[in-house]
PDB file of C-alpha atoms in Angstrom:
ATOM      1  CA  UNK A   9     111.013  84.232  79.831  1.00 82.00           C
ATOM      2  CA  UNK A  10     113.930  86.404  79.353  1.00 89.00           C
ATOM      3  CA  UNK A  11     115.149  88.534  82.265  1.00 91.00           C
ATOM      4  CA  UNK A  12     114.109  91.992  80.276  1.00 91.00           C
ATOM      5  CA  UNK A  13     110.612  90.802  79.589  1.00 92.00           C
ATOM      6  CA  UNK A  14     110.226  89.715  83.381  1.00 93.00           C
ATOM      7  CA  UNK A  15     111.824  93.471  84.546  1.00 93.00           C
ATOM      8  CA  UNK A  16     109.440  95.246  82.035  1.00 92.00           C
ATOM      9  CA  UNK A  17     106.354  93.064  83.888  1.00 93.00           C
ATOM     10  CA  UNK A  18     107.441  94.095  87.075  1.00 94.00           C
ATOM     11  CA  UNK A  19     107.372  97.434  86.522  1.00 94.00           C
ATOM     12  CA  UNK A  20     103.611  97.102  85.045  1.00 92.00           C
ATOM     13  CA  UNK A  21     102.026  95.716  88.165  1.00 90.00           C
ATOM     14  CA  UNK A  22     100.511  97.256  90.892  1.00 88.00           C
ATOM     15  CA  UNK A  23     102.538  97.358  94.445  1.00 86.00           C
ATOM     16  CA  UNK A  24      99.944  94.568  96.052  1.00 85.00           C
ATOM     17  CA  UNK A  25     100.380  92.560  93.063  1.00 88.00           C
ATOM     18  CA  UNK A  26     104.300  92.989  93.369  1.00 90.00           C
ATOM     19  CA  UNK A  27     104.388  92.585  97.284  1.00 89.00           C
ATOM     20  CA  UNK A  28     102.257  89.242  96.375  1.00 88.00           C
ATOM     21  CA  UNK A  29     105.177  88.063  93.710  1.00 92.00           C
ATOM     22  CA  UNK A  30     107.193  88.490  96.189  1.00 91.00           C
ATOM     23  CA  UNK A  31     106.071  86.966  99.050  1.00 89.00           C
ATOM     24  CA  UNK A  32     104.935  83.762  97.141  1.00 90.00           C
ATOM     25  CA  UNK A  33     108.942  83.764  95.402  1.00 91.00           C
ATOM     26  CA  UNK A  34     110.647  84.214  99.128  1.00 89.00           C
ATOM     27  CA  UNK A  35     108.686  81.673 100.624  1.00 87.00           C
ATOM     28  CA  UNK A  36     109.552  78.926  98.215  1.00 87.00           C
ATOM     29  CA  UNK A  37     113.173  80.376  97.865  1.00 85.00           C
ATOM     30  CA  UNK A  38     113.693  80.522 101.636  1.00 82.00           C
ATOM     31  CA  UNK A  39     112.145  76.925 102.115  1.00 78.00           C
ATOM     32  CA  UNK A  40     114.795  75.754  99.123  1.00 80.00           C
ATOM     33  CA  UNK A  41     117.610  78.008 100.399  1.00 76.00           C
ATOM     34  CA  UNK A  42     117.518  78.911  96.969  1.00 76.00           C
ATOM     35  CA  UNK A  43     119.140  82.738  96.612  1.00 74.00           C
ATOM     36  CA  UNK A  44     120.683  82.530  93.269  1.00 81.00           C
ATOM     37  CA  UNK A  45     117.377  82.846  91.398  1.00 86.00           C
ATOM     38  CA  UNK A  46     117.761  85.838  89.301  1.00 92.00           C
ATOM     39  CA  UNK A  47     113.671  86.118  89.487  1.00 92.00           C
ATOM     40  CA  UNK A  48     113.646  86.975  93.482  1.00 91.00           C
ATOM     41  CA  UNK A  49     116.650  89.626  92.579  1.00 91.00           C
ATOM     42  CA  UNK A  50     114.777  91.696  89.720  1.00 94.00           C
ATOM     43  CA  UNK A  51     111.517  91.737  91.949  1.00 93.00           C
ATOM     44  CA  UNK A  52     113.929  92.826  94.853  1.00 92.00           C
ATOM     45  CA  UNK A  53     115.364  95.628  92.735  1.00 93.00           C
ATOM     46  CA  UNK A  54     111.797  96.916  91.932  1.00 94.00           C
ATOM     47  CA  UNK A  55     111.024  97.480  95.099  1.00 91.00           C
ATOM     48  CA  UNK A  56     113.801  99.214  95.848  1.00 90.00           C
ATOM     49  CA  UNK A  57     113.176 101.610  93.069  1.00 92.00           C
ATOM     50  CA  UNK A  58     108.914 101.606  94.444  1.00 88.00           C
ATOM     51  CA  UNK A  59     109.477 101.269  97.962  1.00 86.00           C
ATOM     52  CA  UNK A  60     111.962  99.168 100.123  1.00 81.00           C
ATOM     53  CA  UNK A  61     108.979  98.298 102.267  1.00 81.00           C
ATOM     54  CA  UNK A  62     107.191  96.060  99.990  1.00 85.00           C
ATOM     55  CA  UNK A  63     109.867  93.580 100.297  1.00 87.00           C
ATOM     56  CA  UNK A  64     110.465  94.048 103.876  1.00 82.00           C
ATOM     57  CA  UNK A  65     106.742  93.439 104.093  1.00 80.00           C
ATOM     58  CA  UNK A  66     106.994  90.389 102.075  1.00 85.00           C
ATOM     59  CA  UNK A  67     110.019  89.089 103.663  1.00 84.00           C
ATOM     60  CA  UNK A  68     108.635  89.612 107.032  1.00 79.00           C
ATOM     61  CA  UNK A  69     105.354  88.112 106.242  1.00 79.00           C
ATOM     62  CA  UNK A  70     107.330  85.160 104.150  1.00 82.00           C
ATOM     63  CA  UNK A  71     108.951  84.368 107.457  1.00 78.00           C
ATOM     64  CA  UNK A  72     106.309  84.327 109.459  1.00 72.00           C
ATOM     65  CA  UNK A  73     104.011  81.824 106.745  1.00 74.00           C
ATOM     66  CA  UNK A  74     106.729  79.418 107.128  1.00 71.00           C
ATOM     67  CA  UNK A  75     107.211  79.262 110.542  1.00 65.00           C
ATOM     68  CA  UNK A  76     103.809  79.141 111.252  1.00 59.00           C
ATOM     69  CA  UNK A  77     103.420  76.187 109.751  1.00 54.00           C
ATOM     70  CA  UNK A  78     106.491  74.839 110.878  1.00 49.00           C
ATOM     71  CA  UNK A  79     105.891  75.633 114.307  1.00 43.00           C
ATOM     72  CA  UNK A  80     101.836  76.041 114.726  1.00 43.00           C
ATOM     73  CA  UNK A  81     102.120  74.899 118.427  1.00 39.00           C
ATOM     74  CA  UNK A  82     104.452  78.316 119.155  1.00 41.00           C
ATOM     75  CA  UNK A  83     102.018  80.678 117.925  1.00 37.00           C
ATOM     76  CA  UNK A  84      98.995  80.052 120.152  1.00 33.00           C
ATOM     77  CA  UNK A  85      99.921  82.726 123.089  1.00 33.00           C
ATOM     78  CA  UNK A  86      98.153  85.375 123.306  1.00 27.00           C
ATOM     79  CA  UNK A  87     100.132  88.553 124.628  1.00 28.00           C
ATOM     80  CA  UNK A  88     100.231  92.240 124.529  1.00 26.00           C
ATOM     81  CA  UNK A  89     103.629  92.946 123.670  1.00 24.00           C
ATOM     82  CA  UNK A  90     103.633  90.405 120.801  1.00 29.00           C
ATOM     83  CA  UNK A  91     101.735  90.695 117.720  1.00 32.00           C
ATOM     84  CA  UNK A  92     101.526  88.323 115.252  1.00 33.00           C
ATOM     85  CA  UNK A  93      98.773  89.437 112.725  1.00 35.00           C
ATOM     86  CA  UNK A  94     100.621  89.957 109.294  1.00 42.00           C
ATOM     87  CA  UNK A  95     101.294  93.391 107.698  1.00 42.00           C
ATOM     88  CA  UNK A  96      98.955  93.556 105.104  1.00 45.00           C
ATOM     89  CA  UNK A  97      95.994  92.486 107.883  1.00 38.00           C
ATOM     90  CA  UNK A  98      96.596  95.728 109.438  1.00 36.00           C
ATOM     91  CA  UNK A  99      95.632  97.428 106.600  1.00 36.00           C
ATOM     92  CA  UNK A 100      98.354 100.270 106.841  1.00 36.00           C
ATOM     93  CA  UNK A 101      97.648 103.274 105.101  1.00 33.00           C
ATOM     94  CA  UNK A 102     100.033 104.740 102.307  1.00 31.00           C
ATOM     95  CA  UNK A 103     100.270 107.945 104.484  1.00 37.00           C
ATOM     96  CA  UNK A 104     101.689 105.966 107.584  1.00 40.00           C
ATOM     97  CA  UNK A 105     103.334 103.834 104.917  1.00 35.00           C
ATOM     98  CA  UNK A 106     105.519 106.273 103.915  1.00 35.00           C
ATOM     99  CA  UNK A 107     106.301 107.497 107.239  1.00 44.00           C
ATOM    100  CA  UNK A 108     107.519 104.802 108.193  1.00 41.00           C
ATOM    101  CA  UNK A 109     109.339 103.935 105.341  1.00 40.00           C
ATOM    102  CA  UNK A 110     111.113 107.056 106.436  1.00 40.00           C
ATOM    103  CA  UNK A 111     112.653 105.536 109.521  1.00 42.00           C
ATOM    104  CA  UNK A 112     115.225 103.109 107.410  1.00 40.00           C
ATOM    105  CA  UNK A 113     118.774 103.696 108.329  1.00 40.00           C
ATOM    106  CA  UNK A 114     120.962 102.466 105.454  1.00 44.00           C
ATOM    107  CA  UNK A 115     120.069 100.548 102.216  1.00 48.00           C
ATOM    108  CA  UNK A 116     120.778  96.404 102.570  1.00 52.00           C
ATOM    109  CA  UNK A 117     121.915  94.691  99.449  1.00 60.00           C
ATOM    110  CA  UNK A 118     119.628  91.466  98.005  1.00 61.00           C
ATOM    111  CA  UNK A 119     122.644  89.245  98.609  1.00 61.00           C
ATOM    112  CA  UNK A 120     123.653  90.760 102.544  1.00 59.00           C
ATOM    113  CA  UNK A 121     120.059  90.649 103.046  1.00 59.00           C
ATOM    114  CA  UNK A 122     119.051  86.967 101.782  1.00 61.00           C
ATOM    115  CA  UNK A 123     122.378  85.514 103.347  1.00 60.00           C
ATOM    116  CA  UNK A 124     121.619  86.669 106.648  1.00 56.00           C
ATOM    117  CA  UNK A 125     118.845  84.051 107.125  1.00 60.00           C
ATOM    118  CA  UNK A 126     120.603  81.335 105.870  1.00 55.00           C
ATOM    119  CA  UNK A 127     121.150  78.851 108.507  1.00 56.00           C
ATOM    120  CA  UNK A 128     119.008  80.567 111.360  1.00 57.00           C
ATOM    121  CA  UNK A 129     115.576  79.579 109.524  1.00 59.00           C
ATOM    122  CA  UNK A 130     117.158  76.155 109.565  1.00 60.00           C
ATOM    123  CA  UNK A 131     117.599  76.075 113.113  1.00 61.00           C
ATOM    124  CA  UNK A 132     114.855  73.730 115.065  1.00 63.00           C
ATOM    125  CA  UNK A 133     115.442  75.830 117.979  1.00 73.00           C
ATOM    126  CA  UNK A 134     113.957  79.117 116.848  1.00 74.00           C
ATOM    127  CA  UNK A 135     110.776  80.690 116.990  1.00 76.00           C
ATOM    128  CA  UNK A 136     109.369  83.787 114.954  1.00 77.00           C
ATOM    129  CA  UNK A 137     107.962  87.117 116.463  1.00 80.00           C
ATOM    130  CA  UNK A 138     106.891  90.363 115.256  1.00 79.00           C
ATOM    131  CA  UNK A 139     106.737  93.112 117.490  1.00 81.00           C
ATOM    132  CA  UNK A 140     104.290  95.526 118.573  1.00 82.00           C
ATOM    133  CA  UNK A 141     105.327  99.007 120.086  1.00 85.00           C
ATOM    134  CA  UNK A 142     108.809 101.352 120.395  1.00 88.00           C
ATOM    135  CA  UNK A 143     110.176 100.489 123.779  1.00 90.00           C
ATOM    136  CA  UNK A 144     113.342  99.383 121.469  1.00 90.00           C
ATOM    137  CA  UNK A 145     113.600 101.766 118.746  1.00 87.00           C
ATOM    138  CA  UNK A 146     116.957 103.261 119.613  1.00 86.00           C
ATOM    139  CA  UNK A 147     118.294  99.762 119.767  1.00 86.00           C
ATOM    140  CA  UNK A 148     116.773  99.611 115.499  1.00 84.00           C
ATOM    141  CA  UNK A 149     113.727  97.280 116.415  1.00 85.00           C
ATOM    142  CA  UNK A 150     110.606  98.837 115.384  1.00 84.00           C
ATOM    143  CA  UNK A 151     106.769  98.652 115.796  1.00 83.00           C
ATOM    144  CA  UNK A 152     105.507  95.643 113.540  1.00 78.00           C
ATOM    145  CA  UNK A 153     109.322  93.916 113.230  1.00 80.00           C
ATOM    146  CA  UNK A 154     109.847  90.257 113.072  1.00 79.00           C
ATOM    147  CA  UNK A 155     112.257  88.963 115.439  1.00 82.00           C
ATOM    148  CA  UNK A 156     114.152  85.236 115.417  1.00 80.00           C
ATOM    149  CA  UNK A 157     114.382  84.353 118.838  1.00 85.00           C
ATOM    150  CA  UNK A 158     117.056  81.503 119.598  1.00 82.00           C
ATOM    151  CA  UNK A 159     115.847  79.056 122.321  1.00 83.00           C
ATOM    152  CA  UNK A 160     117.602  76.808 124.763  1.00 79.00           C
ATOM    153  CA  UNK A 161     120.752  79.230 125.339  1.00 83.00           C
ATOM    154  CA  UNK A 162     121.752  80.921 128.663  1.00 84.00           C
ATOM    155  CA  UNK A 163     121.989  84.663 127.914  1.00 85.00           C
ATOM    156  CA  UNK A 164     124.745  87.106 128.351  1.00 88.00           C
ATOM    157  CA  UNK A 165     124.917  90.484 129.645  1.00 90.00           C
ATOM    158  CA  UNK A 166     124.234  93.282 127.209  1.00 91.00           C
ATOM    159  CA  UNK A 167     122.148  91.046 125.074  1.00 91.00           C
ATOM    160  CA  UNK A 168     119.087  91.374 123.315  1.00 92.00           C
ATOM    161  CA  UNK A 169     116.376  88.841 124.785  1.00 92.00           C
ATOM    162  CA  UNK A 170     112.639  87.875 124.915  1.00 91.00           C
ATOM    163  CA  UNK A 171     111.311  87.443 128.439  1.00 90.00           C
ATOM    164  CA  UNK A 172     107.723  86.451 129.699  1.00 87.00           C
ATOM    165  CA  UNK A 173     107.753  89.135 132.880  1.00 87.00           C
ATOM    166  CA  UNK A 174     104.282  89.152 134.659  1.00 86.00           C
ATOM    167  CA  UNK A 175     102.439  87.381 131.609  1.00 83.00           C
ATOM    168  CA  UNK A 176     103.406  89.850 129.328  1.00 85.00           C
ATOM    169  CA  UNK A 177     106.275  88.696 126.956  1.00 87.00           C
ATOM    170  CA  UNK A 178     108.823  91.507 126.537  1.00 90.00           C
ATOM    171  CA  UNK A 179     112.059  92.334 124.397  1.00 92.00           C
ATOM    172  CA  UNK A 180     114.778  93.885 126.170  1.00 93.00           C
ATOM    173  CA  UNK A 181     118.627  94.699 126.889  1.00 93.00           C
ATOM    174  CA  UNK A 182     119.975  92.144 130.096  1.00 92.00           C
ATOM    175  CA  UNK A 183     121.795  93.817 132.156  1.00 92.00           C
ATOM    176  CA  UNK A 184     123.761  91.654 134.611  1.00 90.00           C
ATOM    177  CA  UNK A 185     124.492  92.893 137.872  1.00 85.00           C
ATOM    178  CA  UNK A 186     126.236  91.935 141.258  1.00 79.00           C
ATOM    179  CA  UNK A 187     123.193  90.900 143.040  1.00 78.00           C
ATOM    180  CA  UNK A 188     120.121  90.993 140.426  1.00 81.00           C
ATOM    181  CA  UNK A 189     119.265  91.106 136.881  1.00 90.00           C
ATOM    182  CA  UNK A 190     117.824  94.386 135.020  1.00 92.00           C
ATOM    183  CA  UNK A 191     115.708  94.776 131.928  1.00 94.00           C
ATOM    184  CA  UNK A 192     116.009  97.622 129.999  1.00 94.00           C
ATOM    185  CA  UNK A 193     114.558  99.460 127.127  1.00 92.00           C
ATOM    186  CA  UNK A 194     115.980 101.481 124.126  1.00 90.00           C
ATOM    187  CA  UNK A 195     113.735 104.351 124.705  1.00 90.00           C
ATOM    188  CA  UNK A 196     113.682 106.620 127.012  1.00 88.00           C
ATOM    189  CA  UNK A 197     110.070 106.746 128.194  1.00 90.00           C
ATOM    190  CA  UNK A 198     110.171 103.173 129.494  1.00 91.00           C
ATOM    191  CA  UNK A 199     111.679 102.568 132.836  1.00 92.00           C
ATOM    192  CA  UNK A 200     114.052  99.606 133.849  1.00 92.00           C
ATOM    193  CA  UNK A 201     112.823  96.269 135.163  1.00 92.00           C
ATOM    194  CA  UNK A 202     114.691  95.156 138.397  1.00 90.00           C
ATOM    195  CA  UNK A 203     114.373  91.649 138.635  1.00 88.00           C
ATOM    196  CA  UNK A 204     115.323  89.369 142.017  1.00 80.00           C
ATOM    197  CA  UNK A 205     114.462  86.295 143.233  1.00 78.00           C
ATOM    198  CA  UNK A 206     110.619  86.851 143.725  1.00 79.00           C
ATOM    199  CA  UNK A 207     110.315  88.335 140.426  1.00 83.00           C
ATOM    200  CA  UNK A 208     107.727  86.422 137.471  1.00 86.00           C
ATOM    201  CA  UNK A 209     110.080  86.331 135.031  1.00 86.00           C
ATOM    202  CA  UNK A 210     110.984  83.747 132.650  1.00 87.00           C
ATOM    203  CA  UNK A 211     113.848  84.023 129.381  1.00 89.00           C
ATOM    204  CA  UNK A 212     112.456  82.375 126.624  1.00 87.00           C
ATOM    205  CA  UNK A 213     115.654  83.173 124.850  1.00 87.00           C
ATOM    206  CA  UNK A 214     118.026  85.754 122.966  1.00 88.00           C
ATOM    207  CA  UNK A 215     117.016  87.588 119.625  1.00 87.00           C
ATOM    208  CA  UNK A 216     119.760  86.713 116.546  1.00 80.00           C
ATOM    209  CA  UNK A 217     118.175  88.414 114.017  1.00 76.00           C
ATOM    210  CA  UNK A 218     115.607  91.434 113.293  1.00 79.00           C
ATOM    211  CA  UNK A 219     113.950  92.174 109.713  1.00 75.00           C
ATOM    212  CA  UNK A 220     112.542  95.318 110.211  1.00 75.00           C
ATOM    213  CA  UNK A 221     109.051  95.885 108.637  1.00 62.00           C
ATOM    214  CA  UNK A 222     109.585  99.559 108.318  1.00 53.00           C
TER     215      UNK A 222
END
């Protein structure tokens, strides 16, 4: 098929149907580390001209599929602070959709985009989160984003991190201090965490990479 037939069917189908294309091309492209296919670019500049969020949806989700397979044993805790239904399971409705669409900062190119994963998603010490609630939008990590968490490394002050702090599994800002360790938000309703040497807390490691769902 040539490339203006495939653009002209793109721009016939409905958004589910084009969040679906997508989602089914990133997960075999990102499994391939395959970015050069001219199909995943034309279906990214659709949704650009729709809605950036149907491929941020279908990235996020994309991520997710894989890793869940990859790494079923990681995905069996069951938190508040860490929800891993996908995007279209919650049902979202084109009201909130665009409202949140709303939040995006600055427009990411296919190629900055797709390049950024290249070589974390290979990484056997990873594991995939999305998010659930605000306590870090100032720091850009919104309500439903996926996060790659990197394992096995000692973090460093002023880093973003994933703790489990009283059973409840937490990203934060580490703050290093003289004589304890603080947690804190990127929003100003939610207090700091002191931590010290009776506190339940455990790092399960630092976040490298965010793909915001909104």
């Amino acid at each position: 098929m040539k490339k203006e037939e495939y653009i002209k069917i793109l721009g016939e189908i409905s958004d589910f149907e084009l969040y679906s294309l997508a989602k089914s091309k990133l997960i075999s492209n990102l499994q391939t580390n395959n970015f050069s296919d001219w199909r995943l670019k034309c279906i990214f500049e659709e949704c650009s001209l729709r809605n950036s969020k149907i491929y941020n949806d279908a990235l996020c989700d994309a991520i997710y599929s894989i890793h869940s397979q990859d790494f079923q044993n990681k995905f069996s805790r069951n938190v508040n602070r860490i929800d891993h239904l996908t995007i279209s399971e919650l049902k979202i409705t084109l009201n909130e959709l665009l409202e949140r669409n709303n939040k995006m900062t600055k427009k990411i190119g296919f190629e900055d985009l797709m390049s950024s994963l290249t070589g974390i998603l290979r990484d056997k010490d990873v594991s995939i989160y999305r998010i659930a609630g605000n306590s870090m939008e100032e720091a850009g990590i919104f309500d439903s984003a996926i996060i790659i968490v990197k394992e096995r490394t000692i973090p460093k002050d002023g880093e973003i991190v994933l703790v489990k702090h009283n059973g409840r599994m937490l990203v934060k800002i580490l703050e290093i201090k003289e004589d304890s360790l603080v947690l804190k938000s990127k929003n100003r309703k939610y207090p700091d965490i002191l931590l010290d040497q009776y506190s339940d807390c455990e790092f399960l490691g630092k976040v490298k990479l965010i793909v915001n769902a909104t």
